[in-house]
Amino acid sequence: MFDHPKFITDASLAKLAKWLRLLGYDTVVFHKKAGREMLRLAQAEGRIVLTRRSDMTERQFSDCLYLITGKDISSQLNDVIDKFALQIEKQSMFGICLRCNRKLQSVSGEGLRNLVPPYVFENCASFNECPSCRNIFWEGTHQRNALQFLEKYIKNFRLK
Ligand SMILES: [Zn+2]
């Protein structure tokens, strides 16, 4: 039904948006009041609206709206993964900046020496940079912690 869907969430679902980005799904957080403008943006960019506002589902555009009822991040994330049959694949995880929702770009070279801790520079094989905030990312404790969370809280979590 949805081939690698893109999402837009209302501001109250910012945490869910971060986890979707971590899994590799392009997700915009709409920080203004959720309503018509958010729906138009979703339609223009081909995004599925994830919202907590049950009154939004009554309006037009209802075919691209999905109401989130879960209170905690685990149930919300499981809900979205099930509903949209999201694939969780190692190669597409950690590829989007959690803050900016921009696709990270592979970077390398001596220039990184001053941008990351010395231990990381010596021991990590690959680095990525966000083209927007310029943060440098590498495989490390943050990724391990995220994987542990997913293994614990996502039903049938299996990394491909
Ligand atoms: Zn960024």
JSON list of C-alpha atoms in Angstrom, two decimals, residues 7-139:
[
{"chain": "A", "resi": 7, "resn": "PHE", "atom": "CA", "xyz": [5.13, 11.24, 7.55]},
{"chain": "A", "resi": 8, "resn": "ILE", "atom": "CA", "xyz": [4.17, 14.49, 9.20]},
{"chain": "A", "resi": 9, "resn": "THR", "atom": "CA", "xyz": [3.26, 14.56, 12.89]},
{"chain": "A", "resi": 10, "resn": "ASP", "atom": "CA", "xyz": [1.74, 17.15, 15.13]},
{"chain": "A", "resi": 11, "resn": "ALA", "atom": "CA", "xyz": [4.04, 18.70, 17.75]},
{"chain": "A", "resi": 12, "resn": "SER", "atom": "CA", "xyz": [2.87, 16.41, 20.54]},
{"chain": "A", "resi": 13, "resn": "LEU", "atom": "CA", "xyz": [4.28, 13.43, 18.63]},
{"chain": "A", "resi": 14, "resn": "ALA", "atom": "CA", "xyz": [7.82, 14.81, 18.24]},
{"chain": "A", "resi": 15, "resn": "LYS", "atom": "CA", "xyz": [9.28, 11.85, 20.09]},
{"chain": "A", "resi": 16, "resn": "LEU", "atom": "CA", "xyz": [7.57, 9.40, 17.75]},
{"chain": "A", "resi": 17, "resn": "ALA", "atom": "CA", "xyz": [8.91, 11.46, 14.82]},
{"chain": "A", "resi": 18, "resn": "LYS", "atom": "CA", "xyz": [12.48, 11.03, 16.10]},
{"chain": "A", "resi": 19, "resn": "TRP", "atom": "CA", "xyz": [12.12, 7.28, 16.30]},
{"chain": "A", "resi": 20, "resn": "LEU", "atom": "CA", "xyz": [10.68, 7.13, 12.79]},
{"chain": "A", "resi": 21, "resn": "ARG", "atom": "CA", "xyz": [13.68, 9.15, 11.54]},
{"chain": "A", "resi": 22, "resn": "LEU", "atom": "CA", "xyz": [16.00, 6.79, 13.37]},
{"chain": "A", "resi": 23, "resn": "LEU", "atom": "CA", "xyz": [14.38, 3.90, 11.49]},
{"chain": "A", "resi": 24, "resn": "GLY", "atom": "CA", "xyz": [15.00, 5.79, 8.24]},
{"chain": "A", "resi": 25, "resn": "TYR", "atom": "CA", "xyz": [11.58, 7.31, 7.59]},
{"chain": "A", "resi": 26, "resn": "ASP", "atom": "CA", "xyz": [11.39, 10.94, 6.47]},
{"chain": "A", "resi": 27, "resn": "THR", "atom": "CA", "xyz": [9.22, 12.58, 9.15]},
{"chain": "A", "resi": 28, "resn": "VAL", "atom": "CA", "xyz": [8.39, 16.26, 9.54]},
{"chain": "A", "resi": 29, "resn": "VAL", "atom": "CA", "xyz": [7.08, 17.67, 12.81]},
{"chain": "A", "resi": 30, "resn": "PHE", "atom": "CA", "xyz": [4.47, 20.38, 12.33]},
{"chain": "A", "resi": 31, "resn": "HIS", "atom": "CA", "xyz": [5.08, 22.88, 15.12]},
{"chain": "A", "resi": 32, "resn": "LYS", "atom": "CA", "xyz": [2.16, 25.17, 14.49]},
{"chain": "A", "resi": 33, "resn": "LYS", "atom": "CA", "xyz": [-1.40, 24.29, 15.47]},
{"chain": "A", "resi": 34, "resn": "ALA", "atom": "CA", "xyz": [-2.45, 21.12, 13.70]},
{"chain": "A", "resi": 35, "resn": "GLY", "atom": "CA", "xyz": [-5.18, 21.85, 11.16]},
{"chain": "A", "resi": 36, "resn": "ARG", "atom": "CA", "xyz": [-5.84, 22.68, 7.54]},
{"chain": "A", "resi": 37, "resn": "GLU", "atom": "CA", "xyz": [-2.35, 24.05, 6.88]},
{"chain": "A", "resi": 38, "resn": "MET", "atom": "CA", "xyz": [-0.76, 20.84, 8.14]},
{"chain": "A", "resi": 39, "resn": "LEU", "atom": "CA", "xyz": [-3.05, 18.76, 5.94]},
{"chain": "A", "resi": 40, "resn": "ARG", "atom": "CA", "xyz": [-2.21, 20.84, 2.86]},
{"chain": "A", "resi": 41, "resn": "LEU", "atom": "CA", "xyz": [1.51, 20.46, 3.51]},
{"chain": "A", "resi": 42, "resn": "ALA", "atom": "CA", "xyz": [1.04, 16.72, 3.92]},
{"chain": "A", "resi": 43, "resn": "GLN", "atom": "CA", "xyz": [-0.82, 16.50, 0.63]},
{"chain": "A", "resi": 44, "resn": "ALA", "atom": "CA", "xyz": [1.71, 18.66, -1.24]},
{"chain": "A", "resi": 45, "resn": "GLU", "atom": "CA", "xyz": [4.63, 16.54, -0.05]},
{"chain": "A", "resi": 46, "resn": "GLY", "atom": "CA", "xyz": [2.87, 13.18, -0.14]},
{"chain": "A", "resi": 47, "resn": "ARG", "atom": "CA", "xyz": [3.09, 12.65, 3.60]},
{"chain": "A", "resi": 48, "resn": "ILE", "atom": "CA", "xyz": [0.87, 10.64, 5.91]},
{"chain": "A", "resi": 49, "resn": "VAL", "atom": "CA", "xyz": [-0.44, 12.67, 8.83]},
{"chain": "A", "resi": 50, "resn": "LEU", "atom": "CA", "xyz": [0.06, 11.16, 12.26]},
{"chain": "A", "resi": 51, "resn": "THR", "atom": "CA", "xyz": [-2.02, 13.03, 14.80]},
{"chain": "A", "resi": 52, "resn": "ARG", "atom": "CA", "xyz": [-3.50, 12.74, 18.26]},
{"chain": "A", "resi": 53, "resn": "ARG", "atom": "CA", "xyz": [-6.38, 15.04, 17.39]},
{"chain": "A", "resi": 54, "resn": "SER", "atom": "CA", "xyz": [-9.44, 12.89, 16.85]},
{"chain": "A", "resi": 55, "resn": "ASP", "atom": "CA", "xyz": [-11.38, 15.85, 15.41]},
{"chain": "A", "resi": 56, "resn": "MET", "atom": "CA", "xyz": [-8.98, 16.01, 12.43]},
{"chain": "A", "resi": 57, "resn": "THR", "atom": "CA", "xyz": [-10.14, 12.67, 11.08]},
{"chain": "A", "resi": 58, "resn": "GLU", "atom": "CA", "xyz": [-13.58, 14.04, 10.31]},
{"chain": "A", "resi": 59, "resn": "ARG", "atom": "CA", "xyz": [-12.36, 16.48, 7.73]},
{"chain": "A", "resi": 60, "resn": "GLN", "atom": "CA", "xyz": [-11.46, 16.03, 4.11]},
{"chain": "A", "resi": 61, "resn": "PHE", "atom": "CA", "xyz": [-8.01, 14.53, 3.43]},
{"chain": "A", "resi": 62, "resn": "SER", "atom": "CA", "xyz": [-9.05, 11.69, 5.72]},
{"chain": "A", "resi": 63, "resn": "ASP", "atom": "CA", "xyz": [-7.40, 9.13, 3.44]},
{"chain": "A", "resi": 64, "resn": "CYS", "atom": "CA", "xyz": [-3.94, 10.32, 4.48]},
{"chain": "A", "resi": 65, "resn": "LEU", "atom": "CA", "xyz": [-4.66, 10.70, 8.19]},
{"chain": "A", "resi": 66, "resn": "TYR", "atom": "CA", "xyz": [-3.89, 8.25, 10.92]},
{"chain": "A", "resi": 67, "resn": "LEU", "atom": "CA", "xyz": [-4.99, 8.78, 14.49]},
{"chain": "A", "resi": 68, "resn": "ILE", "atom": "CA", "xyz": [-2.47, 7.85, 17.18]},
{"chain": "A", "resi": 69, "resn": "THR", "atom": "CA", "xyz": [-4.15, 6.68, 20.36]},
{"chain": "A", "resi": 70, "resn": "GLY", "atom": "CA", "xyz": [-1.21, 5.12, 22.25]},
{"chain": "A", "resi": 71, "resn": "LYS", "atom": "CA", "xyz": [0.12, 7.12, 25.18]},
{"chain": "A", "resi": 72, "resn": "ASP", "atom": "CA", "xyz": [3.66, 5.82, 25.38]},
{"chain": "A", "resi": 73, "resn": "ILE", "atom": "CA", "xyz": [6.34, 5.76, 22.69]},
{"chain": "A", "resi": 74, "resn": "SER", "atom": "CA", "xyz": [6.47, 1.98, 22.55]},
{"chain": "A", "resi": 75, "resn": "SER", "atom": "CA", "xyz": [2.79, 1.54, 21.72]},
{"chain": "A", "resi": 76, "resn": "GLN", "atom": "CA", "xyz": [2.82, 4.48, 19.29]},
{"chain": "A", "resi": 77, "resn": "LEU", "atom": "CA", "xyz": [5.82, 3.13, 17.43]},
{"chain": "A", "resi": 78, "resn": "ASN", "atom": "CA", "xyz": [4.44, -0.43, 17.30]},
{"chain": "A", "resi": 79, "resn": "ASP", "atom": "CA", "xyz": [1.14, 0.95, 16.05]},
{"chain": "A", "resi": 80, "resn": "VAL", "atom": "CA", "xyz": [2.75, 2.86, 13.14]},
{"chain": "A", "resi": 81, "resn": "ILE", "atom": "CA", "xyz": [5.10, -0.01, 12.24]},
{"chain": "A", "resi": 82, "resn": "ASP", "atom": "CA", "xyz": [2.14, -2.44, 12.06]},
{"chain": "A", "resi": 83, "resn": "LYS", "atom": "CA", "xyz": [-0.27, -0.10, 10.30]},
{"chain": "A", "resi": 84, "resn": "PHE", "atom": "CA", "xyz": [2.14, 0.90, 7.52]},
{"chain": "A", "resi": 85, "resn": "ALA", "atom": "CA", "xyz": [4.13, -2.35, 7.43]},
{"chain": "A", "resi": 86, "resn": "LEU", "atom": "CA", "xyz": [7.36, -0.42, 8.00]},
{"chain": "A", "resi": 87, "resn": "GLN", "atom": "CA", "xyz": [10.52, -2.32, 7.22]},
{"chain": "A", "resi": 88, "resn": "ILE", "atom": "CA", "xyz": [13.30, -2.07, 9.78]},
{"chain": "A", "resi": 89, "resn": "GLU", "atom": "CA", "xyz": [16.59, -2.56, 8.03]},
{"chain": "A", "resi": 90, "resn": "LYS", "atom": "CA", "xyz": [20.05, -1.89, 9.36]},
{"chain": "A", "resi": 91, "resn": "GLN", "atom": "CA", "xyz": [21.13, -0.22, 6.14]},
{"chain": "A", "resi": 92, "resn": "SER", "atom": "CA", "xyz": [18.42, 2.41, 6.30]},
{"chain": "A", "resi": 93, "resn": "MET", "atom": "CA", "xyz": [18.62, 3.07, 10.02]},
{"chain": "A", "resi": 94, "resn": "PHE", "atom": "CA", "xyz": [20.58, 6.00, 11.43]},
{"chain": "A", "resi": 95, "resn": "GLY", "atom": "CA", "xyz": [20.62, 7.66, 7.99]},
{"chain": "A", "resi": 96, "resn": "ILE", "atom": "CA", "xyz": [18.58, 10.75, 8.87]},
{"chain": "A", "resi": 97, "resn": "CYS", "atom": "CA", "xyz": [19.46, 13.55, 11.30]},
{"chain": "A", "resi": 98, "resn": "LEU", "atom": "CA", "xyz": [17.14, 13.14, 14.27]},
{"chain": "A", "resi": 99, "resn": "ARG", "atom": "CA", "xyz": [17.03, 16.88, 14.77]},
{"chain": "A", "resi": 100, "resn": "CYS", "atom": "CA", "xyz": [16.72, 18.18, 11.21]},
{"chain": "A", "resi": 101, "resn": "ASN", "atom": "CA", "xyz": [15.17, 15.27, 9.28]},
{"chain": "A", "resi": 102, "resn": "ARG", "atom": "CA", "xyz": [17.90, 15.66, 6.63]},
{"chain": "A", "resi": 103, "resn": "LYS", "atom": "CA", "xyz": [19.59, 12.73, 4.95]},
{"chain": "A", "resi": 104, "resn": "LEU", "atom": "CA", "xyz": [23.10, 12.28, 6.35]},
{"chain": "A", "resi": 105, "resn": "GLN", "atom": "CA", "xyz": [26.09, 12.29, 4.03]},
{"chain": "A", "resi": 106, "resn": "SER", "atom": "CA", "xyz": [29.14, 10.11, 4.35]},
{"chain": "A", "resi": 107, "resn": "VAL", "atom": "CA", "xyz": [32.28, 12.05, 5.30]},
{"chain": "A", "resi": 108, "resn": "SER", "atom": "CA", "xyz": [35.88, 11.05, 5.84]},
{"chain": "A", "resi": 109, "resn": "GLY", "atom": "CA", "xyz": [39.37, 12.44, 6.06]},
{"chain": "A", "resi": 110, "resn": "GLU", "atom": "CA", "xyz": [41.77, 14.24, 8.35]},
{"chain": "A", "resi": 111, "resn": "GLY", "atom": "CA", "xyz": [39.38, 17.15, 8.68]},
{"chain": "A", "resi": 112, "resn": "LEU", "atom": "CA", "xyz": [37.30, 15.07, 11.08]},
{"chain": "A", "resi": 113, "resn": "ARG", "atom": "CA", "xyz": [40.16, 14.82, 13.58]},
{"chain": "A", "resi": 114, "resn": "ASN", "atom": "CA", "xyz": [39.18, 18.09, 15.22]},
{"chain": "A", "resi": 115, "resn": "LEU", "atom": "CA", "xyz": [35.46, 17.45, 15.07]},
{"chain": "A", "resi": 116, "resn": "VAL", "atom": "CA", "xyz": [35.11, 14.17, 16.99]},
{"chain": "A", "resi": 117, "resn": "PRO", "atom": "CA", "xyz": [36.76, 12.78, 20.15]},
{"chain": "A", "resi": 118, "resn": "PRO", "atom": "CA", "xyz": [40.28, 11.33, 19.51]},
{"chain": "A", "resi": 119, "resn": "TYR", "atom": "CA", "xyz": [39.25, 7.80, 20.51]},
{"chain": "A", "resi": 120, "resn": "VAL", "atom": "CA", "xyz": [36.35, 7.91, 18.06]},
{"chain": "A", "resi": 121, "resn": "PHE", "atom": "CA", "xyz": [38.55, 9.25, 15.27]},
{"chain": "A", "resi": 122, "resn": "GLU", "atom": "CA", "xyz": [41.03, 6.38, 15.71]},
{"chain": "A", "resi": 123, "resn": "ASN", "atom": "CA", "xyz": [38.47, 3.60, 16.09]},
{"chain": "A", "resi": 124, "resn": "CYS", "atom": "CA", "xyz": [35.47, 4.36, 13.91]},
{"chain": "A", "resi": 125, "resn": "ALA", "atom": "CA", "xyz": [35.49, 3.38, 10.27]},
{"chain": "A", "resi": 126, "resn": "SER", "atom": "CA", "xyz": [32.68, 5.54, 8.97]},
{"chain": "A", "resi": 127, "resn": "PHE", "atom": "CA", "xyz": [31.25, 8.95, 9.72]},
{"chain": "A", "resi": 128, "resn": "ASN", "atom": "CA", "xyz": [28.19, 10.82, 8.53]},
{"chain": "A", "resi": 129, "resn": "GLU", "atom": "CA", "xyz": [27.41, 14.50, 8.53]},
{"chain": "A", "resi": 130, "resn": "CYS", "atom": "CA", "xyz": [24.09, 16.35, 8.58]},
{"chain": "A", "resi": 131, "resn": "PRO", "atom": "CA", "xyz": [24.07, 18.89, 5.73]},
{"chain": "A", "resi": 132, "resn": "SER", "atom": "CA", "xyz": [21.90, 21.19, 7.83]},
{"chain": "A", "resi": 133, "resn": "CYS", "atom": "CA", "xyz": [23.22, 21.26, 11.41]},
{"chain": "A", "resi": 134, "resn": "ARG", "atom": "CA", "xyz": [26.68, 19.90, 10.45]},
{"chain": "A", "resi": 135, "resn": "ASN", "atom": "CA", "xyz": [26.67, 17.42, 13.33]},
{"chain": "A", "resi": 136, "resn": "ILE", "atom": "CA", "xyz": [28.94, 14.42, 12.83]},
{"chain": "A", "resi": 137, "resn": "PHE", "atom": "CA", "xyz": [27.52, 10.97, 13.59]},
{"chain": "A", "resi": 138, "resn": "TRP", "atom": "CA", "xyz": [29.23, 7.62, 14.03]},
{"chain": "A", "resi": 139, "resn": "GLU", "atom": "CA", "xyz": [28.41, 4.16, 15.29]}
]
